[in-house]
mmCIF file of C-alpha atoms in Angstrom:
data_model
loop_
_atom_site.group_PDB
_atom_site.id
_atom_site.type_symbol
_atom_site.label_atom_id
_atom_site.label_comp_id
_atom_site.label_asym_id
_atom_site.label_seq_id
_atom_site.Cartn_x
_atom_site.Cartn_y
_atom_site.Cartn_z
ATOM 1 C CA MET Z 1 53.612 -62.294 253.738
ATOM 2 C CA MET Z 2 50.731 -59.726 254.244
ATOM 3 C CA THR Z 3 47.214 -61.181 256.224
ATOM 4 C CA SER Z 4 44.123 -61.367 253.686
ATOM 5 C CA SER Z 5 41.691 -58.202 253.723
ATOM 6 C CA THR Z 6 39.182 -60.074 255.158
ATOM 7 C CA ASP Z 7 41.430 -62.182 258.109
ATOM 8 C CA ILE Z 8 41.416 -57.658 258.853
ATOM 9 C CA LEU Z 9 38.555 -56.065 259.231
ATOM 10 C CA PRO Z 10 36.374 -55.815 261.444
ATOM 11 C CA ALA Z 11 33.967 -58.198 262.962
ATOM 12 C CA ASN Z 12 31.247 -55.513 262.668
ATOM 13 C CA ILE Z 13 31.790 -55.144 259.212
ATOM 14 C CA SER Z 14 30.476 -56.381 255.821
ATOM 15 C CA LEU Z 15 32.345 -55.628 252.518
ATOM 16 C CA ALA Z 16 29.231 -54.814 251.660
ATOM 17 C CA ASN Z 17 28.596 -51.903 253.851
ATOM 18 C CA ILE Z 18 32.682 -50.893 253.953
ATOM 19 C CA SER Z 19 32.954 -46.859 253.313
ATOM 20 C CA GLN Z 20 33.743 -46.233 249.457
ATOM 21 C CA ALA Z 21 33.666 -43.189 247.979
ATOM 22 C CA ASN Z 22 32.254 -41.258 244.989
ATOM 23 C CA ILE Z 23 35.035 -41.764 242.577
ATOM 24 C CA PRO Z 24 33.892 -39.891 239.530
ATOM 25 C CA GLN Z 25 33.530 -36.671 242.060
ATOM 26 C CA ALA Z 26 36.656 -37.128 243.751
ATOM 27 C CA LYS Z 27 37.764 -37.351 240.781
ATOM 28 C CA ALA Z 28 36.568 -34.321 239.356
ATOM 29 C CA LEU Z 29 37.145 -32.235 242.557
ATOM 30 C CA LEU Z 30 40.815 -33.063 242.507
ATOM 31 C CA TYR Z 31 40.977 -32.104 238.642
ATOM 32 C CA ARG Z 32 39.908 -28.548 239.859
ATOM 33 C CA TRP Z 33 42.523 -27.864 242.293
ATOM 34 C CA LEU Z 34 44.837 -28.843 240.179
ATOM 35 C CA GLN Z 35 43.271 -26.757 237.655
ATOM 36 C CA GLN Z 36 43.604 -23.630 239.538
ATOM 37 C CA GLN Z 37 47.222 -24.192 240.356
ATOM 38 C CA ILE Z 38 48.937 -25.676 237.405
ATOM 39 C CA PRO Z 39 49.659 -23.973 234.179
ATOM 40 C CA ALA Z 40 47.675 -24.895 231.280
ATOM 41 C CA GLU Z 41 50.923 -26.534 229.839
ATOM 42 C CA ARG Z 42 51.734 -28.852 232.196
ATOM 43 C CA LEU Z 43 47.765 -29.564 232.923
ATOM 44 C CA ALA Z 44 47.505 -31.072 229.413
ATOM 45 C CA TRP Z 45 50.838 -33.588 230.617
ATOM 46 C CA LEU Z 46 48.353 -34.948 233.206
ATOM 47 C CA ASP Z 47 45.857 -34.809 230.662
ATOM 48 C CA ASN Z 48 47.437 -36.653 228.321
ATOM 49 C CA ARG Z 49 48.661 -39.346 230.816
ATOM 50 C CA LEU Z 50 45.166 -39.389 232.163
ATOM 51 C CA LYS Z 51 43.882 -40.258 228.872
ATOM 52 C CA GLN Z 52 46.499 -43.039 229.124
ATOM 53 C CA LEU Z 53 46.433 -45.208 231.426
ATOM 54 C CA ALA Z 54 42.477 -44.592 231.967
ATOM 55 C CA GLU Z 55 42.390 -47.224 228.770
ATOM 56 C CA LYS Z 56 42.199 -51.016 229.466
ATOM 57 C CA GLY Z 57 45.169 -52.396 228.586
ATOM 58 C CA ALA Z 58 47.102 -49.126 229.764
ATOM 59 C CA ALA Z 59 52.008 -50.706 230.749
ATOM 60 C CA ASP Z 60 52.777 -50.688 233.784
ATOM 61 C CA ARG Z 61 55.293 -49.130 232.938
ATOM 62 C CA LEU Z 62 53.228 -46.265 231.460
ATOM 63 C CA LEU Z 63 52.001 -46.244 234.919
ATOM 64 C CA PHE Z 64 55.008 -46.390 237.245
ATOM 65 C CA THR Z 65 57.473 -43.479 234.990
ATOM 66 C CA THR Z 66 53.591 -41.594 235.042
ATOM 67 C CA PHE Z 67 53.166 -41.784 238.478
ATOM 68 C CA SER Z 68 57.303 -40.971 239.639
ATOM 69 C CA SER Z 69 56.553 -37.941 237.148
ATOM 70 C CA VAL Z 70 53.353 -35.956 238.528
ATOM 71 C CA PRO Z 71 55.839 -33.867 240.563
ATOM 72 C CA ARG Z 72 57.669 -32.566 237.791
ATOM 73 C CA TYR Z 73 55.285 -30.491 236.096
ATOM 74 C CA THR Z 74 52.139 -30.523 239.035
ATOM 75 C CA THR Z 75 55.372 -29.227 242.155
ATOM 76 C CA LYS Z 76 55.283 -30.158 245.234
ATOM 77 C CA ALA Z 77 53.608 -26.681 246.541
ATOM 78 C CA ASP Z 78 50.997 -26.824 248.972
ATOM 79 C CA LEU Z 79 47.219 -27.751 247.447
ATOM 80 C CA SER Z 80 45.766 -24.409 248.240
ATOM 81 C CA LEU Z 81 42.081 -25.506 250.158
ATOM 82 C CA THR Z 82 39.431 -23.321 251.142
ATOM 83 C CA ASP Z 83 36.611 -24.529 253.692
ATOM 84 C CA ALA Z 84 34.514 -25.133 251.131
ATOM 85 C CA ASP Z 85 36.399 -27.125 249.109
ATOM 86 C CA LEU Z 86 37.018 -29.383 252.616
ATOM 87 C CA ARG Z 87 33.358 -29.329 253.259
ATOM 88 C CA GLU Z 88 32.978 -31.200 249.434
ATOM 89 C CA ALA Z 89 35.513 -33.727 249.833
ATOM 90 C CA ASP Z 90 33.947 -34.955 253.171
ATOM 91 C CA SER Z 91 30.855 -35.155 251.446
ATOM 92 C CA ILE Z 92 32.347 -36.818 248.680
ATOM 93 C CA ARG Z 93 34.092 -38.941 251.076
ATOM 94 C CA ALA Z 94 33.087 -38.542 254.887
ATOM 95 C CA GLY Z 95 36.257 -38.034 257.070
ATOM 96 C CA TRP Z 96 38.429 -37.419 254.306
ATOM 97 C CA LEU Z 97 40.699 -34.398 255.391
ATOM 98 C CA PRO Z 98 43.132 -33.089 251.914
ATOM 99 C CA ASN Z 99 44.249 -29.805 253.159
ATOM 100 C CA GLY Z 100 47.957 -31.447 254.453
ATOM 101 C CA TRP Z 101 47.923 -32.751 250.983
ATOM 102 C CA SER Z 102 50.157 -31.030 247.894
ATOM 103 C CA LEU Z 103 49.677 -30.692 244.196
ATOM 104 C CA ASP Z 104 51.864 -33.504 243.728
ATOM 105 C CA GLN Z 105 50.140 -36.123 246.072
ATOM 106 C CA ALA Z 106 46.625 -34.897 244.708
ATOM 107 C CA GLY Z 107 47.798 -35.886 241.623
ATOM 108 C CA ARG Z 108 49.220 -39.296 242.065
ATOM 109 C CA THR Z 109 45.792 -39.653 243.876
ATOM 110 C CA LEU Z 110 43.846 -39.047 240.453
ATOM 111 C CA LEU Z 111 46.612 -40.986 238.273
ATOM 112 C CA LEU Z 112 44.891 -43.152 240.715
ATOM 113 C CA LEU Z 113 41.310 -42.809 240.569
ATOM 114 C CA SER Z 114 41.520 -42.932 236.986
ATOM 115 C CA LEU Z 115 43.032 -46.810 236.367
ATOM 116 C CA PRO Z 116 40.013 -49.388 235.436
ATOM 117 C CA ASP Z 117 38.797 -50.474 238.073
ATOM 118 C CA LYS Z 118 36.175 -52.717 237.274
ATOM 119 C CA ALA Z 119 38.609 -56.000 237.282
ATOM 120 C CA ALA Z 120 39.062 -55.637 240.924
ATOM 121 C CA GLU Z 121 42.676 -58.201 241.203
ATOM 122 C CA SER Z 122 43.880 -56.028 238.516
ATOM 123 C CA TYR Z 123 43.316 -53.355 239.897
ATOM 124 C CA GLN Z 124 45.425 -54.035 243.214
ATOM 125 C CA ALA Z 125 47.694 -56.020 241.608
ATOM 126 C CA SER Z 126 48.670 -52.525 239.713
ATOM 127 C CA ILE Z 127 48.476 -51.048 242.470
ATOM 128 C CA GLU Z 128 50.418 -53.165 244.956
ATOM 129 C CA LYS Z 129 53.412 -52.690 242.205
ATOM 130 C CA LEU Z 130 53.358 -49.010 242.827
ATOM 131 C CA PHE Z 131 53.183 -49.925 246.461
ATOM 132 C CA SER Z 132 56.649 -52.412 246.318
ATOM 133 C CA ALA Z 133 59.050 -49.606 243.539
ATOM 134 C CA ALA Z 134 57.739 -46.203 245.707
ATOM 135 C CA ASP Z 135 59.936 -44.156 247.030
ATOM 136 C CA VAL Z 136 58.846 -41.954 250.799
ATOM 137 C CA SER Z 137 56.790 -39.329 248.842
ATOM 138 C CA GLU Z 138 55.550 -42.372 246.834
ATOM 139 C CA GLN Z 139 53.783 -44.619 249.556
ATOM 140 C CA ILE Z 140 52.800 -41.261 251.432
ATOM 141 C CA ALA Z 141 50.618 -40.093 248.089
ATOM 142 C CA LEU Z 142 49.278 -43.826 248.102
ATOM 143 C CA TYR Z 143 49.302 -44.414 251.552
ATOM 144 C CA GLN Z 144 46.612 -41.174 251.681
ATOM 145 C CA SER Z 145 44.948 -42.248 248.837
ATOM 146 C CA LEU Z 146 43.662 -45.529 250.396
ATOM 147 C CA PRO Z 147 39.629 -43.970 251.899
ATOM 148 C CA LEU Z 148 39.465 -42.853 247.953
ATOM 149 C CA LEU Z 149 40.130 -45.553 245.937
ATOM 150 C CA PRO Z 150 37.541 -48.106 244.595
ATOM 151 C CA HIS Z 151 37.932 -51.671 246.710
ATOM 152 C CA PRO Z 152 38.873 -50.809 249.348
ATOM 153 C CA HIS Z 153 38.326 -54.013 251.253
ATOM 154 C CA LEU Z 154 41.903 -54.865 249.052
ATOM 155 C CA PHE Z 155 43.806 -52.208 250.495
ATOM 156 C CA VAL Z 156 42.847 -53.054 254.273
ATOM 157 C CA ALA Z 157 46.282 -55.678 254.683
ATOM 158 C CA ARG Z 158 48.524 -53.361 252.951
ATOM 159 C CA ALA Z 159 47.932 -50.782 255.202
ATOM 160 C CA ALA Z 160 47.925 -52.552 257.979
ATOM 161 C CA GLU Z 161 51.620 -54.037 256.810
ATOM 162 C CA GLY Z 162 52.180 -50.048 256.522
ATOM 163 C CA LEU Z 163 52.380 -49.769 259.777
ATOM 164 C CA ARG Z 164 55.765 -51.643 260.468
ATOM 165 C CA THR Z 165 57.866 -48.617 258.759
ATOM 166 C CA SER Z 166 59.877 -47.357 260.180
ATOM 167 C CA MET Z 167 59.351 -43.255 258.639
ATOM 168 C CA THR Z 168 57.463 -42.141 260.375
ATOM 169 C CA ALA Z 169 55.790 -39.418 257.274
ATOM 170 C CA VAL Z 170 54.718 -42.924 256.271
ATOM 171 C CA PHE Z 171 53.965 -43.994 259.286
ATOM 172 C CA ASN Z 172 51.486 -40.661 259.861
ATOM 173 C CA ALA Z 173 50.596 -40.915 255.736
ATOM 174 C CA ILE Z 174 47.856 -43.895 257.633
ATOM 175 C CA ALA Z 175 47.399 -43.364 261.400
ATOM 176 C CA LEU Z 176 46.216 -39.406 260.658
ATOM 177 C CA ASN Z 177 43.485 -37.488 259.393
ATOM 178 C CA ASN Z 178 42.646 -40.450 257.065
ATOM 179 C CA PRO Z 179 39.715 -42.572 258.313
ATOM 180 C CA PHE Z 180 40.541 -45.144 256.624
ATOM 181 C CA PRO Z 181 41.632 -48.006 259.670
ATOM 182 C CA GLY Z 182 39.241 -46.469 261.830
ATOM 183 C CA ASP Z 183 37.275 -47.465 258.900
ATOM 184 C CA HIS Z 184 38.401 -51.120 258.054
ATOM 185 C CA PHE Z 185 40.748 -51.897 260.935
ATOM 186 C CA GLU Z 186 39.786 -54.718 263.521
ATOM 187 C CA GLN Z 187 40.918 -54.162 267.171
ATOM 188 C CA LEU Z 188 44.231 -55.161 267.380
ATOM 189 C CA ALA Z 189 45.085 -53.853 264.605
ATOM 190 C CA TRP Z 190 43.818 -50.726 265.802
ATOM 191 C CA ASN Z 191 45.324 -51.100 268.707
ATOM 192 C CA GLN Z 192 48.544 -52.412 267.411
ATOM 193 C CA MET Z 193 48.681 -48.503 265.304
ATOM 194 C CA VAL Z 194 47.419 -46.519 268.599
ATOM 195 C CA LEU Z 195 50.088 -47.747 270.705
ATOM 196 C CA LYS Z 196 53.374 -47.190 267.637
ATOM 197 C CA ALA Z 197 51.535 -43.129 267.729
ATOM 198 C CA VAL Z 198 51.895 -42.866 270.963
ATOM 199 C CA PHE Z 199 55.298 -44.402 270.423
ATOM 200 C CA VAL Z 200 56.529 -42.375 268.073
ATOM 201 C CA GLU Z 201 54.795 -39.184 269.220
ATOM 202 C CA SER Z 202 52.648 -38.712 266.396
ATOM 203 C CA PRO Z 203 49.342 -36.301 268.051
ATOM 204 C CA LEU Z 204 46.251 -38.425 268.484
ATOM 205 C CA HIS Z 205 44.399 -36.450 268.442
ATOM 206 C CA LEU Z 206 45.263 -35.933 265.236
ATOM 207 C CA ILE Z 207 43.705 -39.684 264.594
ATOM 208 C CA GLN Z 208 40.158 -40.040 263.111
ATOM 209 C CA GLN Z 209 37.613 -42.194 265.220
ATOM 210 C CA LEU Z 210 39.917 -42.529 268.233
ATOM 211 C CA ASP Z 211 36.955 -42.290 270.597
ATOM 212 C CA ARG Z 212 35.084 -44.602 268.873
ATOM 213 C CA ARG Z 213 37.021 -46.746 268.844
ATOM 214 C CA ALA Z 214 38.469 -46.363 272.493
ATOM 215 C CA ASN Z 215 38.920 -49.998 274.088
ATOM 216 C CA PRO Z 216 39.351 -52.003 277.220
ATOM 217 C CA GLU Z 217 41.961 -53.425 276.321
ATOM 218 C CA LEU Z 218 43.615 -50.625 274.406
ATOM 219 C CA ALA Z 219 43.529 -49.171 278.022
ATOM 220 C CA ARG Z 220 45.765 -52.288 279.355
ATOM 221 C CA MET Z 221 48.525 -51.434 276.510
ATOM 222 C CA LEU Z 222 48.238 -47.506 277.275
ATOM 223 C CA SER Z 223 48.885 -48.340 280.998
ATOM 224 C CA ASP Z 224 51.308 -50.416 280.621
ATOM 225 C CA TYR Z 225 53.017 -48.549 278.476
ATOM 226 C CA ALA Z 226 53.126 -45.736 281.135
ATOM 227 C CA HIS Z 227 54.332 -47.984 283.157
ATOM 228 C CA GLU Z 228 57.797 -49.037 281.539
ATOM 229 C CA ARG Z 229 58.548 -44.699 280.624
ATOM 230 C CA TRP Z 230 57.358 -44.016 284.087
ATOM 231 C CA ALA Z 231 59.558 -46.821 285.068
ATOM 232 C CA ALA Z 232 62.690 -45.260 282.704
ATOM 233 C CA LYS Z 233 62.179 -41.906 284.878
ATOM 234 C CA ARG Z 234 60.384 -40.881 281.220
ATOM 235 C CA GLU Z 235 57.251 -38.694 280.779
ATOM 236 C CA VAL Z 236 53.895 -39.782 278.442
ATOM 237 C CA THR Z 237 52.098 -37.951 276.689
ATOM 238 C CA PRO Z 238 48.306 -36.619 278.289
ATOM 239 C CA GLU Z 239 47.096 -37.781 275.260
ATOM 240 C CA LEU Z 240 47.081 -40.710 277.109
ATOM 241 C CA TRP Z 241 44.843 -40.022 279.602
ATOM 242 C CA ARG Z 242 41.661 -39.926 276.649
ATOM 243 C CA LEU Z 243 42.250 -43.152 275.602
ATOM 244 C CA ILE Z 244 41.927 -45.212 279.655
ATOM 245 C CA GLY Z 245 39.526 -42.084 280.951
ATOM 246 C CA PRO Z 246 36.320 -44.156 279.002
ATOM 247 C CA PHE Z 247 37.915 -47.468 280.852
ATOM 248 C CA LEU Z 248 38.848 -46.618 284.821
ATOM 249 C CA ASN Z 249 38.729 -48.906 286.983
ATOM 250 C CA ASP Z 250 40.915 -50.386 290.385
ATOM 251 C CA GLN Z 251 44.049 -50.841 287.945
ATOM 252 C CA PHE Z 252 44.377 -47.473 286.075
ATOM 253 C CA ILE Z 253 43.156 -45.168 288.952
ATOM 254 C CA SER Z 254 46.330 -44.747 290.506
ATOM 255 C CA ASP Z 255 47.662 -44.070 286.743
ATOM 256 C CA ILE Z 256 44.952 -40.938 286.417
ATOM 257 C CA GLU Z 257 45.633 -39.685 290.847
ATOM 258 C CA ARG Z 258 49.509 -39.486 290.067
ATOM 259 C CA ALA Z 259 49.019 -37.822 286.161
ATOM 260 C CA LEU Z 260 46.817 -35.009 288.600
ATOM 261 C CA ASN Z 261 49.116 -34.888 290.977
ATOM 262 C CA LEU Z 262 52.564 -34.418 288.778
ATOM 263 C CA PRO Z 263 53.975 -30.587 288.012
ATOM 264 C CA SER Z 264 52.029 -30.497 284.615
ATOM 265 C CA LYS Z 265 49.478 -28.675 284.192
ATOM 266 C CA GLU Z 266 48.862 -30.432 280.226
ATOM 267 C CA GLN Z 267 48.802 -33.632 282.737
ATOM 268 C CA GLN Z 268 46.582 -32.503 285.548
ATOM 269 C CA LEU Z 269 43.744 -31.291 283.269
ATOM 270 C CA ALA Z 270 44.300 -34.370 280.687
ATOM 271 C CA ALA Z 271 43.929 -36.187 283.524
ATOM 272 C CA ALA Z 272 41.169 -34.324 285.265
ATOM 273 C CA ILE Z 273 39.029 -34.550 281.898
ATOM 274 C CA ALA Z 274 40.447 -38.991 281.958
ATOM 275 C CA CYS Z 275 38.464 -38.126 285.527
ATOM 276 C CA ALA Z 276 34.966 -37.033 284.671
ATOM 277 C CA GLN Z 277 34.805 -38.980 281.551
ATOM 278 C CA SER Z 278 34.083 -42.440 284.197
ATOM 279 C CA SER Z 279 31.632 -42.726 286.999
ATOM 280 C CA LEU Z 280 33.783 -44.452 289.362
ATOM 281 C CA PRO Z 281 33.303 -43.171 292.690
ATOM 282 C CA ALA Z 282 37.276 -42.780 293.281
ATOM 283 C CA ALA Z 283 37.203 -41.035 289.877
ATOM 284 C CA GLN Z 284 34.883 -38.040 290.672
ATOM 285 C CA LYS Z 285 36.740 -37.658 294.225
ATOM 286 C CA LEU Z 286 39.507 -37.518 292.440
ATOM 287 C CA LEU Z 287 38.027 -34.773 289.962
ATOM 288 C CA SER Z 288 36.685 -32.996 293.723
ATOM 289 C CA GLN Z 289 40.030 -32.460 294.754
ATOM 290 C CA HIS Z 290 40.818 -30.353 291.387
ATOM 291 C CA PRO Z 291 38.120 -28.066 291.549
ATOM 292 C CA ALA Z 292 38.925 -25.435 289.133
ATOM 293 C CA ALA Z 293 39.290 -29.286 286.170
ATOM 294 C CA LYS Z 294 35.955 -29.658 287.261
ATOM 295 C CA ALA Z 295 34.398 -26.328 286.785
ATOM 296 C CA GLU Z 296 35.842 -25.951 283.290
ATOM 297 C CA ILE Z 297 34.562 -29.326 281.933
ATOM 298 C CA ALA Z 298 30.639 -28.704 284.065
ATOM 299 C CA ASP Z 299 30.872 -24.789 282.105
ATOM 300 C CA ARG Z 300 32.009 -27.078 278.742
ATOM 301 C CA GLN Z 301 35.333 -24.573 278.410
ATOM 302 C CA LEU Z 302 37.431 -27.676 278.859
ATOM 303 C CA ASP Z 303 36.753 -31.653 276.799
ATOM 304 C CA TRP Z 304 39.242 -33.581 274.426
ATOM 305 C CA ASP Z 305 38.441 -30.853 271.852
ATOM 306 C CA LYS Z 306 39.166 -28.019 273.358
ATOM 307 C CA PHE Z 307 42.502 -29.404 275.188
ATOM 308 C CA SER Z 308 43.989 -30.687 271.688
ATOM 309 C CA GLN Z 309 43.555 -26.994 270.466
ATOM 310 C CA GLN Z 310 45.338 -24.832 273.332
ATOM 311 C CA TYR Z 311 47.777 -27.400 274.653
ATOM 312 C CA LEU Z 312 48.749 -29.425 271.872
ATOM 313 C CA ALA Z 313 48.136 -27.076 268.728
ATOM 314 C CA ALA Z 314 52.046 -27.476 266.752
#
């Protein structure tokens, strides 16, 4: 059974100040993108269904069949977006990054935003019914749409529940390039999401608000994970040190020292950046033993963003 949405909101966030999208603008932008890539006769089908679904009292069956049928009319081709499109998306909802979306995902999100939403519980019930019957591609579209939906606080529990999935693509739809977890998850759900991202080898730098939501408990969990991996003669992602660096202490410094002494250049550089994040004298001493990396960091030629672009980009 899912936890109540208000039970897993961050303590410093109230329902009144939760981030929300400008829904009319989001709908108009999604429609424009679809209009640019879909033939008029196929778009006419979508127009008709949007009109029917916007009417109060539309049958659930109509929603289910329409949501399922979208790819037949839009195709699953990539959504073609410009830098200006992405800036406009971010202005409509901070953190909305649809550059990896497909046409059917955009069409399905447009459907969700076109449903009558004044009755919050009724709207939530319709979305939950879609989740309960969704296949993998439909789940991805649903989770990607969360930051745009009205009444976002009602879907916090759904997003947290979705993290339990065994399908990496579905997990990534929640965790990566999605502002919803960073805005809405309390610390326990957030930490579990990041730890699972490490476990399934999802790129941490694609988690929005990664640095802002870093915390000592997460650093401890990741250190424990690293020790388990090393005991099994296995490696850990160098991104792990990004979340431990701000909280370096006597317990963690030996982990960083070990990473600095590994043969992997990526591990060495990541550990060096982690040292630079800390004022701990032992961390600064370790960094001084790697003058080349220290110089790059000092000259702003090396930070976490540049590290991700150079060593972690696919």
